[in-house]
CSV table of C-alpha atoms in Angstrom, one decimal:
chain,number,residue,atom,x,y,z
A,290,MET,CA,185.4,96.5,152.8
A,291,ILE,CA,185.9,98.6,149.7
A,292,ASP,CA,184.0,96.1,147.6
A,293,THR,CA,181.0,96.6,149.9
A,294,SER,CA,181.3,100.4,149.7
A,295,ILE,CA,181.3,100.2,145.9
A,296,GLU,CA,178.3,97.9,145.8
A,297,LYS,CA,176.5,100.2,148.3
A,298,LEU,CA,177.0,103.2,146.0
A,299,VAL,CA,175.8,101.1,143.0
A,300,ASN,CA,172.7,100.0,144.9
A,301,TYR,CA,172.1,103.6,145.9
A,302,ALA,CA,172.2,104.7,142.3
A,303,LEU,CA,169.8,101.9,141.3
A,304,GLU,CA,167.4,102.8,144.2
A,305,LYS,CA,167.3,106.5,143.1
A,306,GLY,CA,166.9,105.6,139.4
A,307,LEU,CA,170.2,107.0,138.3
A,308,ILE,CA,171.1,103.8,136.6
A,309,GLU,CA,169.3,100.6,135.6
A,310,GLU,CA,170.0,97.0,136.6
A,311,CYS,CA,171.6,96.3,133.2
A,312,ASP,CA,174.1,99.1,134.1
A,313,ARG,CA,175.3,97.4,137.3
A,314,VAL,CA,178.6,95.8,136.0
A,315,TRP,CA,179.4,98.9,134.0
A,316,ALA,CA,178.9,101.0,137.1
A,317,GLU,CA,181.0,98.8,139.2
A,318,ASN,CA,183.9,98.9,136.7
A,319,ALA,CA,183.7,102.6,136.3
A,320,LEU,CA,184.0,103.1,140.0
A,321,LEU,CA,186.9,100.6,140.2
A,322,ALA,CA,188.8,102.6,137.6
A,323,ALA,CA,188.1,105.9,139.4
A,324,LEU,CA,189.5,104.3,142.6
A,325,GLY,CA,192.6,103.0,141.0
A,326,LEU,CA,191.6,99.4,141.6
A,327,ASP,CA,191.7,96.4,139.2
A,328,GLY,CA,189.8,93.7,141.0
A,329,PHE,CA,186.4,93.3,142.5
A,330,THR,CA,184.3,90.7,144.3
A,331,ARG,CA,180.7,91.5,144.5
A,332,PRO,CA,179.6,91.0,148.2
A,333,ALA,CA,176.7,88.7,149.0
A,334,GLN,CA,175.1,91.6,150.8
A,335,ALA,CA,175.6,95.3,150.7
A,336,GLY,CA,173.0,96.9,152.9
A,337,PRO,CA,171.7,100.4,152.7
A,338,GLY,CA,173.8,103.3,154.1
A,339,LYS,CA,173.9,107.1,154.1
A,340,LEU,CA,175.3,108.5,150.9
A,341,GLU,CA,177.7,110.8,152.9
A,342,ASP,CA,179.1,107.7,154.7
A,343,ILE,CA,179.4,105.7,151.6
A,344,LEU,CA,181.3,108.4,149.8
A,345,GLY,CA,183.5,109.0,152.8
A,346,GLU,CA,184.6,105.3,152.7
A,347,LEU,CA,185.4,105.6,149.0
A,348,ILE,CA,187.3,108.8,149.5
A,349,SER,CA,189.4,107.2,152.2
A,350,CYS,CA,190.3,104.5,149.7
A,351,GLY,CA,191.3,107.1,147.1
A,352,ILE,CA,193.5,108.8,149.7
A,353,GLU,CA,195.2,105.5,150.6
A,354,ASN,CA,195.8,104.9,146.9
A,355,GLY,CA,197.4,108.3,146.5
A,356,LEU,CA,194.7,109.6,144.2
A,357,LEU,CA,194.0,112.8,146.3
A,358,ASP,CA,195.2,114.7,149.3
A,359,ASP,CA,193.0,114.8,152.4
A,360,SER,CA,191.6,118.3,152.0
A,361,ILE,CA,188.0,119.5,151.8
A,362,THR,CA,188.6,120.8,148.2
A,363,GLU,CA,190.1,117.6,146.9
A,364,ARG,CA,187.6,115.4,148.7
A,365,ASP,CA,184.8,117.4,147.0
A,366,LEU,CA,186.4,117.0,143.6
A,367,PHE,CA,186.8,113.3,144.1
A,368,ASP,CA,183.3,112.4,145.4
A,369,ALA,CA,181.7,114.6,142.6
A,370,ARG,CA,183.8,112.6,140.1
A,371,LEU,CA,182.4,109.3,141.5
A,372,MET,CA,178.8,110.6,141.5
A,373,GLY,CA,179.3,112.0,138.0
A,374,LEU,CA,179.9,108.4,136.8
A,375,LEU,CA,176.4,107.5,138.0
A,376,THR,CA,174.6,110.7,136.9
A,377,PRO,CA,172.5,110.4,133.7
A,378,ARG,CA,173.9,112.1,130.6
A,379,PRO,CA,172.5,115.5,129.7
A,380,GLY,CA,170.4,114.2,126.9
A,381,GLU,CA,168.7,111.7,129.2
A,382,VAL,CA,168.0,114.4,131.8
A,383,ILE,CA,166.6,116.8,129.3
A,384,ARG,CA,164.4,114.2,127.7
A,385,ARG,CA,163.0,113.1,131.1
A,386,PHE,CA,162.4,116.8,132.2
A,387,ARG,CA,160.4,117.5,129.0
A,388,GLU,CA,158.3,114.3,129.6
A,389,GLU,CA,157.6,115.4,133.1
A,390,TYR,CA,156.8,119.0,131.9
A,391,ALA,CA,154.2,117.5,129.5
A,392,VAL,CA,152.4,116.3,132.7
A,393,SER,CA,152.9,119.7,134.5
A,394,PRO,CA,155.6,122.3,135.2
A,395,ARG,CA,155.5,121.3,138.8
A,396,ALA,CA,156.1,117.6,138.0
A,397,ALA,CA,159.2,118.6,135.9
A,398,THR,CA,160.8,120.7,138.6
A,399,ASP,CA,159.9,118.2,141.3
A,400,TRP,CA,161.8,115.5,139.3
A,401,TYR,CA,164.7,117.7,138.5
A,402,TYR,CA,165.1,118.9,142.0
A,403,ALA,CA,165.1,115.4,143.3
A,404,LEU,CA,167.7,114.4,140.7
A,405,SER,CA,170.0,117.3,141.8
A,406,ARG,CA,169.8,116.0,145.4
A,407,ASP,CA,170.1,112.3,144.6
A,408,THR,CA,173.3,112.9,142.5
A,409,ASP,CA,174.8,114.8,145.4
A,410,TYR,CA,175.1,118.0,143.3
A,411,ILE,CA,173.0,119.5,146.2
A,412,ARG,CA,174.8,118.1,149.2
A,413,THR,CA,171.7,117.8,151.4
A,414,TYR,CA,173.7,116.7,154.5
A,415,ARG,CA,175.6,120.0,154.4
A,416,VAL,CA,172.6,122.2,153.7
A,417,ALA,CA,171.0,120.6,156.8
A,418,LYS,CA,173.8,122.1,158.9
A,419,ASP,CA,172.6,125.7,158.2
A,420,LEU,CA,170.9,127.5,161.1
A,421,LYS,CA,167.5,128.8,160.3
A,422,TRP,CA,164.8,130.7,162.1
A,423,LYS,CA,162.1,133.4,161.7
A,424,SER,CA,162.1,136.7,163.6
A,425,ALA,CA,159.1,139.0,164.1
A,426,THR,CA,159.6,142.6,163.0
A,427,ALA,CA,157.7,145.7,162.1
A,428,TYR,CA,157.6,144.2,158.5
A,429,GLY,CA,156.3,140.8,159.5
A,430,GLU,CA,158.4,137.7,160.0
A,431,LEU,CA,161.8,137.8,158.4
A,432,ASP,CA,163.8,134.7,157.5
A,433,ILE,CA,167.3,134.3,159.0
A,434,THR,CA,169.9,131.7,158.0
A,435,VAL,CA,173.5,131.3,159.2
A,436,ASN,CA,175.2,129.7,156.2
A,437,LEU,CA,177.2,126.7,157.2
A,438,SER,CA,176.8,124.5,154.1
A,439,LYS,CA,179.4,126.2,151.9
A,440,PRO,CA,182.7,124.7,152.9
A,441,GLU,CA,185.6,127.0,153.7
A,442,LYS,CA,188.9,126.2,152.0
A,443,ASP,CA,191.6,125.0,154.3
A,444,PRO,CA,195.0,126.7,154.2
A,445,LYS,CA,196.6,123.8,152.4
A,446,ALA,CA,194.1,124.1,149.6
A,447,ILE,CA,194.4,127.8,149.4
A,448,ALA,CA,198.1,127.6,149.0
A,449,ALA,CA,197.8,124.9,146.3
A,450,ALA,CA,195.3,126.9,144.4
A,451,GLY,CA,197.6,129.9,144.5
A,452,LYS,CA,200.3,127.8,142.7
A,453,ALA,CA,197.9,126.3,140.2
A,454,ARG,CA,197.7,127.7,136.7
A,455,ALA,CA,194.3,129.4,135.9
A,456,SER,CA,193.0,127.9,132.6
A,457,GLY,CA,190.2,130.5,132.1
A,458,TYR,CA,187.9,127.6,131.3
A,459,PRO,CA,185.0,127.8,132.2
A,460,LYS,CA,185.1,131.6,132.2
A,461,CYS,CA,183.0,131.8,135.4
A,462,LEU,CA,181.0,129.7,137.9
A,463,LEU,CA,177.8,130.3,135.8
A,464,CYS,CA,179.0,129.3,132.3
A,465,ARG,CA,177.2,126.4,130.7
A,466,GLU,CA,180.6,124.8,130.1
A,467,ALA,CA,180.6,123.9,133.8
A,468,GLU,CA,178.2,121.0,133.0
A,469,GLY,CA,180.2,117.9,133.7
A,470,TYR,CA,183.4,119.8,134.4
A,471,ALA,CA,185.7,117.9,136.8
A,472,GLY,CA,186.8,121.0,138.5
A,473,ASN,CA,190.2,121.8,140.0
A,474,LEU,CA,191.7,123.6,143.0
A,475,ARG,CA,190.4,126.9,141.6
A,476,TYR,CA,187.0,125.8,140.3
A,477,PRO,CA,184.4,123.6,142.1
A,478,ALA,CA,183.6,120.1,141.0
A,479,ARG,CA,180.7,119.9,138.5
A,480,SER,CA,181.0,116.3,137.3
A,481,ASN,CA,177.4,115.6,138.5
A,482,HIS,CA,175.9,118.8,137.3
A,483,ARG,CA,173.2,118.8,134.6
A,484,LEU,CA,171.4,121.8,132.9
A,485,ILE,CA,168.0,122.2,131.4
A,486,PRO,CA,167.8,124.4,128.3
A,487,LEU,CA,165.1,127.1,128.2
A,488,LYS,CA,163.9,129.8,125.9
A,489,LEU,CA,163.1,133.1,127.6
A,490,ASN,CA,161.8,135.9,125.5
A,491,GLY,CA,163.1,134.0,122.5
A,492,GLU,CA,166.7,133.7,123.9
A,493,ASP,CA,168.7,130.8,125.1
A,494,PHE,CA,169.0,130.2,128.9
A,495,PHE,CA,169.7,127.2,131.1
A,496,LEU,CA,168.0,126.2,134.4
A,497,GLN,CA,169.9,124.7,137.3
A,498,TYR,CA,169.7,124.5,141.1
A,499,SER,CA,172.0,126.2,143.5
A,500,PRO,CA,174.2,123.7,145.2
A,501,TYR,CA,173.7,125.6,148.5
A,502,VAL,CA,169.8,126.0,148.3
A,503,TYR,CA,169.3,128.9,150.7
A,504,TYR,CA,165.5,128.2,150.4
A,505,ASN,CA,163.2,125.6,148.8
A,506,GLU,CA,164.1,124.7,145.3
A,507,HIS,CA,166.6,127.6,145.0
A,508,CYS,CA,167.2,127.7,141.2
A,509,ILE,CA,169.5,129.7,138.9
A,510,VAL,CA,168.6,130.6,135.4
A,511,LEU,CA,171.7,131.6,133.4
A,512,ASN,CA,172.3,133.1,130.0
A,513,ALA,CA,173.8,130.7,127.5
A,514,GLU,CA,176.3,133.4,126.6
A,515,HIS,CA,178.9,134.9,129.0
A,516,VAL,CA,177.5,138.4,129.0
A,517,PRO,CA,177.3,140.8,131.9
A,518,MET,CA,174.3,141.5,134.1
A,519,LYS,CA,172.0,144.2,132.6
A,520,ILE,CA,168.6,145.3,134.0
A,521,SER,CA,166.5,146.3,131.0
A,522,LYS,CA,163.1,145.8,129.4
A,523,ALA,CA,164.4,142.5,128.0
A,524,ALA,CA,165.3,141.4,131.5
A,525,PHE,CA,161.7,142.1,132.7
A,526,LEU,CA,160.3,140.1,129.8
A,527,ARG,CA,162.6,137.2,130.5
A,528,LEU,CA,161.5,137.1,134.2
A,529,LEU,CA,157.8,137.3,133.2
A,530,ASP,CA,158.2,134.6,130.5
A,531,PHE,CA,159.8,132.3,133.1
A,532,VAL,CA,156.9,132.6,135.6
A,533,GLY,CA,154.6,132.1,132.7
A,534,GLN,CA,156.3,128.7,132.0
A,535,PHE,CA,156.7,127.8,135.7
A,536,PRO,CA,153.9,129.5,137.5
A,537,HIS,CA,154.7,127.9,140.8
A,538,TYR,CA,158.2,129.5,140.9
A,539,PHE,CA,159.2,133.1,141.3
A,540,LEU,CA,162.2,134.6,139.4
A,541,GLY,CA,164.3,137.7,140.3
A,542,SER,CA,167.5,139.4,139.3
A,543,ASN,CA,170.3,141.0,141.2
A,544,ALA,CA,170.9,144.6,140.3
A,545,ASP,CA,173.5,145.3,137.7
A,546,LEU,CA,175.8,147.6,139.6
A,547,PRO,CA,178.5,146.9,142.2
A,548,ILE,CA,177.6,147.2,146.0
A,549,VAL,CA,173.9,146.7,145.3
A,550,GLY,CA,174.4,143.8,142.9
A,551,GLY,CA,175.2,140.2,143.5
A,552,SER,CA,178.6,138.5,143.7
A,553,ILE,CA,178.7,137.7,140.0
A,554,LEU,CA,178.1,140.7,137.7
A,555,SER,CA,180.0,139.3,134.7
A,556,HIS,CA,177.4,136.7,133.7
A,557,ASP,CA,173.8,137.4,133.2
A,558,HIS,CA,171.6,135.3,135.4
A,559,PHE,CA,168.5,135.2,137.6
A,560,GLN,CA,167.6,133.3,140.8
A,561,GLY,CA,164.2,131.8,141.6
A,562,GLY,CA,162.5,128.9,143.3
A,563,HIS,CA,159.4,127.5,145.0
A,564,TYR,CA,159.3,129.7,148.1
A,565,VAL,CA,157.2,132.5,149.5
A,566,PHE,CA,159.5,135.2,150.8
A,567,PRO,CA,158.5,137.8,153.4
A,568,MET,CA,158.4,140.6,150.8
A,569,GLU,CA,155.8,138.7,148.8
A,570,ARG,CA,153.6,138.6,151.9
A,571,ALA,CA,153.9,142.4,152.4
A,572,GLU,CA,151.0,144.4,151.2
A,573,ILE,CA,150.7,147.6,149.2
A,574,GLU,CA,150.4,150.5,151.6
A,575,THR,CA,150.2,153.4,149.1
A,576,PRO,CA,148.4,152.8,145.8
A,577,LEU,CA,149.8,154.4,142.7
A,578,VAL,CA,148.4,155.2,139.3
A,579,PHE,CA,150.6,155.6,136.3
A,580,ARG,CA,149.5,157.5,133.2
A,581,GLY,CA,148.5,155.2,130.4
A,582,PHE,CA,148.5,152.1,132.6
A,583,ALA,CA,145.0,152.1,134.1
A,584,ASP,CA,144.9,148.3,133.6
A,585,VAL,CA,148.0,147.8,135.9
A,586,THR,CA,147.5,147.8,139.6
A,587,ALA,CA,150.4,149.5,141.3
A,588,GLY,CA,151.6,150.7,144.6
A,589,ILE,CA,154.3,151.2,147.2
A,590,VAL,CA,154.9,148.1,149.3
A,591,LYS,CA,155.1,148.2,153.1
A,592,TRP,CA,158.7,147.1,153.2
A,593,PRO,CA,162.0,148.5,154.6
A,594,MET,CA,163.4,149.0,151.1
A,595,SER,CA,161.8,151.1,148.4
A,596,VAL,CA,159.5,148.8,146.4
A,597,ILE,CA,157.0,149.5,143.6
A,598,ARG,CA,154.7,146.5,142.9
A,599,LEU,CA,153.0,146.1,139.5
A,600,ARG,CA,150.2,143.6,138.9
A,601,GLY,CA,148.2,142.8,135.8
A,602,ALA,CA,147.0,140.1,133.4
A,603,GLY,CA,149.4,141.1,130.6
A,604,PRO,CA,153.1,140.5,131.1
A,605,ALA,CA,153.9,142.8,128.1
A,606,ARG,CA,152.1,145.7,129.8
A,607,LEU,CA,154.0,145.1,133.1
A,608,ALA,CA,157.3,145.1,131.2
A,609,ASP,CA,156.4,148.4,129.4
A,610,LEU,CA,155.6,150.1,132.7
A,611,ALA,CA,158.6,148.6,134.4
A,612,ASP,CA,160.8,149.9,131.6
A,613,ARG,CA,159.4,153.4,132.0
A,614,ILE,CA,160.0,153.3,135.7
A,615,LEU,CA,163.6,152.1,135.1
A,616,THR,CA,164.3,154.7,132.5
A,617,VAL,CA,163.1,157.5,134.7
A,618,TRP,CA,164.9,156.1,137.8
A,619,ARG,CA,168.3,155.7,136.0
A,620,ALA,CA,168.3,159.5,135.5
A,621,TYR,CA,166.6,160.6,138.7
A,622,SER,CA,168.2,162.7,141.4
A,623,ASP,CA,166.7,164.2,144.6
A,624,GLU,CA,169.3,166.1,146.6
A,625,SER,CA,167.0,166.5,149.6
A,626,VAL,CA,167.3,162.7,150.3
A,627,THR,CA,170.9,162.3,148.9
A,628,VAL,CA,169.8,160.4,145.8
A,629,PHE,CA,172.0,161.1,142.8
A,630,ALA,CA,171.7,159.4,139.5
A,631,GLU,CA,175.5,159.8,138.9
A,632,THR,CA,178.6,161.5,140.3
A,633,ASP,CA,181.7,162.1,138.2
A,634,GLY,CA,180.1,160.2,135.3
A,635,GLU,CA,179.5,157.1,137.4
A,636,PRO,CA,175.9,155.8,137.3
A,637,HIS,CA,174.3,155.0,140.7
A,638,ASN,CA,170.6,154.1,140.1
A,639,THR,CA,169.3,150.6,139.1
A,640,ILE,CA,166.6,148.2,140.1
A,641,THR,CA,166.3,144.7,141.6
A,642,PRO,CA,163.3,143.1,139.9
A,643,ILE,CA,161.3,140.1,141.1
A,644,ALA,CA,158.5,138.4,139.1
A,645,ARG,CA,155.9,135.9,140.3
A,646,ARG,CA,152.3,134.8,139.6
A,647,ARG,CA,149.4,136.0,141.8
A,648,GLY,CA,146.6,133.7,140.8
A,649,GLU,CA,146.1,134.2,137.1
A,650,ASP,CA,147.8,137.6,137.2
A,651,PHE,CA,151.5,138.5,136.7
A,652,GLU,CA,153.2,140.5,139.4
A,653,LEU,CA,156.5,142.4,139.3
A,654,ASP,CA,158.2,144.0,142.2
A,655,LEU,CA,160.7,146.8,141.4
A,656,VAL,CA,163.2,147.5,144.2
A,657,LEU,CA,164.9,150.9,143.7
A,658,ARG,CA,168.6,150.7,144.3
A,659,ASN,CA,171.5,153.3,144.5
A,660,ASN,CA,175.2,152.5,145.0
A,661,LEU,CA,176.4,155.9,146.0
A,662,THR,CA,179.4,155.9,148.3
A,663,THR,CA,180.4,158.8,150.6
A,664,GLU,CA,183.4,159.7,152.8
A,665,GLU,CA,181.3,158.7,155.8
A,666,TYR,CA,179.9,155.5,154.2
A,667,PRO,CA,182.7,154.3,151.9
A,668,LEU,CA,181.0,150.9,151.5
A,669,GLY,CA,177.7,152.5,150.3
A,670,LEU,CA,175.3,155.0,151.7
A,671,PHE,CA,172.4,152.6,151.0
A,672,HIS,CA,174.3,149.6,152.4
A,673,PRO,CA,174.4,148.3,156.0
A,674,HIS,CA,176.2,151.0,158.0
A,675,GLN,CA,179.1,150.2,160.2
A,676,GLU,CA,177.1,149.8,163.4
A,677,LEU,CA,175.4,146.7,161.9
A,678,HIS,CA,178.5,145.1,160.4
A,679,HIS,CA,178.8,142.8,163.5
A,680,ILE,CA,175.8,140.9,162.0
A,681,LYS,CA,175.8,141.8,158.3
A,682,LYS,CA,178.5,143.6,156.3
A,683,GLU,CA,178.1,141.9,152.9
A,684,ASN,CA,176.2,143.3,149.9
A,685,ILE,CA,172.4,143.2,150.1
A,686,GLY,CA,171.5,141.1,147.0
A,687,LEU,CA,168.3,139.7,145.7
A,688,ILE,CA,167.8,137.1,148.5
A,689,GLU,CA,168.3,139.6,151.3
A,690,VAL,CA,166.1,142.2,149.5
A,691,MET,CA,163.2,139.8,149.7
A,692,GLY,CA,163.6,139.3,153.4
A,693,LEU,CA,166.0,136.3,153.9
A,694,ALA,CA,169.2,137.1,155.7
A,695,VAL,CA,172.2,135.0,154.6
A,696,LEU,CA,174.5,135.5,157.5
A,697,PRO,CA,178.2,134.5,157.8
A,698,ALA,CA,179.2,131.2,159.5
A,699,ARG,CA,181.2,133.1,162.1
A,700,LEU,CA,177.9,134.0,163.9
A,701,LYS,CA,177.4,130.4,165.0
A,702,THR,CA,180.3,130.6,167.4
A,703,GLU,CA,180.0,134.3,168.1
A,704,LEU,CA,176.4,134.2,169.2
A,705,ARG,CA,177.2,131.2,171.4
A,706,GLU,CA,180.1,133.1,173.0
A,707,LEU,CA,177.9,136.1,173.4
A,708,ALA,CA,175.0,134.1,175.0
A,709,ASP,CA,177.4,132.8,177.6
A,710,ALA,CA,178.7,136.3,178.4
A,711,LEU,CA,175.2,137.7,178.8
A,712,VAL,CA,174.0,134.9,181.1
A,713,THR,CA,177.1,135.0,183.3
A,714,ASP,CA,177.4,138.8,183.2
A,715,GLY,CA,180.8,138.3,181.6
A,716,ASP,CA,183.2,140.8,180.1
A,717,LEU,CA,181.9,141.8,176.7
A,718,TYR,CA,185.3,142.9,175.6
A,719,ALA,CA,187.2,139.8,176.6
A,720,THR,CA,187.8,138.7,173.0
A,721,PRO,CA,187.8,140.5,169.6
A,722,SER,CA,184.7,138.5,168.5
A,723,LEU,CA,182.8,139.5,171.6
A,724,ALA,CA,183.9,143.1,171.4
A,725,ALA,CA,182.5,143.4,167.9
A,726,HIS,CA,179.0,142.8,169.4
A,727,ALA,CA,179.6,144.7,172.7
A,728,ALA,CA,177.7,147.9,172.0
A,729,TRP,CA,174.7,145.9,170.8
A,730,ALA,CA,174.9,143.5,173.7
A,731,GLU,CA,175.0,146.4,176.2
A,732,GLU,CA,171.8,147.7,174.8
A,733,LEU,CA,170.3,144.3,175.1
A,734,ARG,CA,171.4,143.9,178.7
A,735,ALA,CA,169.5,147.1,179.5
A,736,ARG,CA,166.2,145.5,178.1
A,737,TYR,CA,166.4,141.9,179.1
A,738,ASP,CA,167.1,139.7,182.1
A,739,PHE,CA,169.1,136.9,180.5
A,740,THR,CA,168.9,133.3,181.6
A,741,GLU,CA,170.1,130.0,180.1
A,742,ASP,CA,166.5,129.3,179.2
A,743,ASN,CA,165.8,132.5,177.3
A,744,VAL,CA,169.1,133.8,175.9
A,745,ASP,CA,169.2,131.9,172.6
A,746,GLU,CA,165.6,132.8,171.7
A,747,ILE,CA,166.2,136.5,172.6
A,748,LEU,CA,169.4,136.7,170.5
A,749,ARG,CA,167.7,135.0,167.5
A,750,GLN,CA,164.8,137.5,167.7
A,751,GLU,CA,167.2,140.5,168.0
A,752,VAL,CA,169.3,139.3,165.1
A,753,GLY,CA,166.2,139.5,163.0
A,754,VAL,CA,165.6,143.1,164.3
A,755,VAL,CA,169.1,144.0,163.2
A,756,PHE,CA,168.5,142.5,159.8
A,757,SER,CA,165.4,144.7,159.4
A,758,LYS,CA,167.6,147.7,160.1
A,759,VAL,CA,170.0,146.4,157.5
A,760,LEU,CA,167.2,146.5,155.0
A,761,GLU,CA,166.2,150.0,156.1
A,762,HIS,CA,169.7,151.2,155.5
A,763,ALA,CA,169.6,149.7,152.0
A,764,GLY,CA,166.3,151.5,151.3
A,765,VAL,CA,166.7,154.5,149.1
A,766,PHE,CA,163.6,156.4,150.3
A,767,LYS,CA,163.5,156.2,154.1
A,768,ARG,CA,160.3,155.4,155.9
A,769,ASP,CA,160.0,158.8,157.6
A,770,GLU,CA,158.0,161.8,156.4
A,771,ALA,CA,160.7,163.2,154.2
A,772,GLY,CA,161.4,159.8,152.6
A,773,ARG,CA,157.7,159.0,151.9
A,774,ALA,CA,157.3,162.4,150.3
A,775,ALA,CA,160.4,161.9,148.2
A,776,PHE,CA,159.2,158.5,147.1
A,777,LEU,CA,155.9,160.0,145.9
A,778,ARG,CA,157.7,162.7,144.1
A,779,PHE,CA,159.6,160.1,142.1
A,780,ALA,CA,156.4,158.1,141.4
A,781,GLU,CA,154.7,161.3,140.1
A,782,SER,CA,157.7,161.9,137.8
A,783,VAL,CA,157.3,158.6,136.0
């Protein structure tokens, strides 16, 4: 049985081009050693199978041999170790990427993305579990995902991690030292992880894909050095340089302040990919003209957040204007709309930038952000307010800013429970999870006649409407008369 599983995995690696036929015996022996075995009989036949199932069989063998405990964390560490044995070395990956890039940038990323899936660095069978749909709103269709692909640690693994000694290596999840790192109870497995070196604005960066791919070809571009996030002219130039090298991709950055930034502020990085987000489809609704930049098309985008779009043929010109806007915004206050550049010496204003190509032109979206907290809104004034926390409480980062909601896994069961209560006219306060949605559900009951046939579609649509309100809350200049006037005052001050 185990000999067949080993041979299935070797055959899989051959089929995907991870190894060559001359590597077969070496690969078999490498897997034997990893499984704690010392003998092998090659089966006459080892038919095809799903990678998830093959790895599951080999993990079971490892558990039986006492090589790991049966926990999600240890299973992930072990199967990544097995796949790492079959993953090409970094030099081979880089060489092949550059050969493909000589054909076209698209050929290079197509090959690298396929490699990241074939090596199981991107666990496609987990990503497929995510719930995804589109919801029509006043801002066009928004993308909604309920993230089920990122495994939750079980209590046993959490307890073990608490007892494990932290090595401090790698320093964070984005450090280049993660490449090939076996991982531990505190750090995810990266044995099958490979990086592509890049030069952006003359500086060293690396390209990789996100293992959780929230959208097509979701990539991460990370600084070679462990330095903190910083939105600056240099950041704008890096983003524009990247989309010059990979014109079929966009690239954006989380903001560099807490609350409005991403989950990792300690390591400079960007996120991009081959995907058209709802914000990209949104049009300019108010044209703007900035002094000295008649060659740059600019305007306010019809979007729930406060977005200035710049477009032009010269990336350096866009970076110059973006830097001027950033510099003015960092110091800008408007008490009439509760925008303060700083309070008690703490800075609040920053920008979430996104770069892309629009035909031959370069385009840069600048999303104005402010992380002010108040007594009424301790999590952030320009953050989802409490009445929306039943759907989205987490920070609004780059991906959400562009119109893709990454919602917590709890919603899968909570929405199912809520659907049952709405169809049966059940008690909306029967459980804590139902009660969290009760006020929203009462409002929906007043507008809809729910049946088993329509309840799921209505809830999906209304979740999208809630997400549009989440983005409105995160918008610095509101889309009312006072907010529009305030936005124009800022633009005129640049």
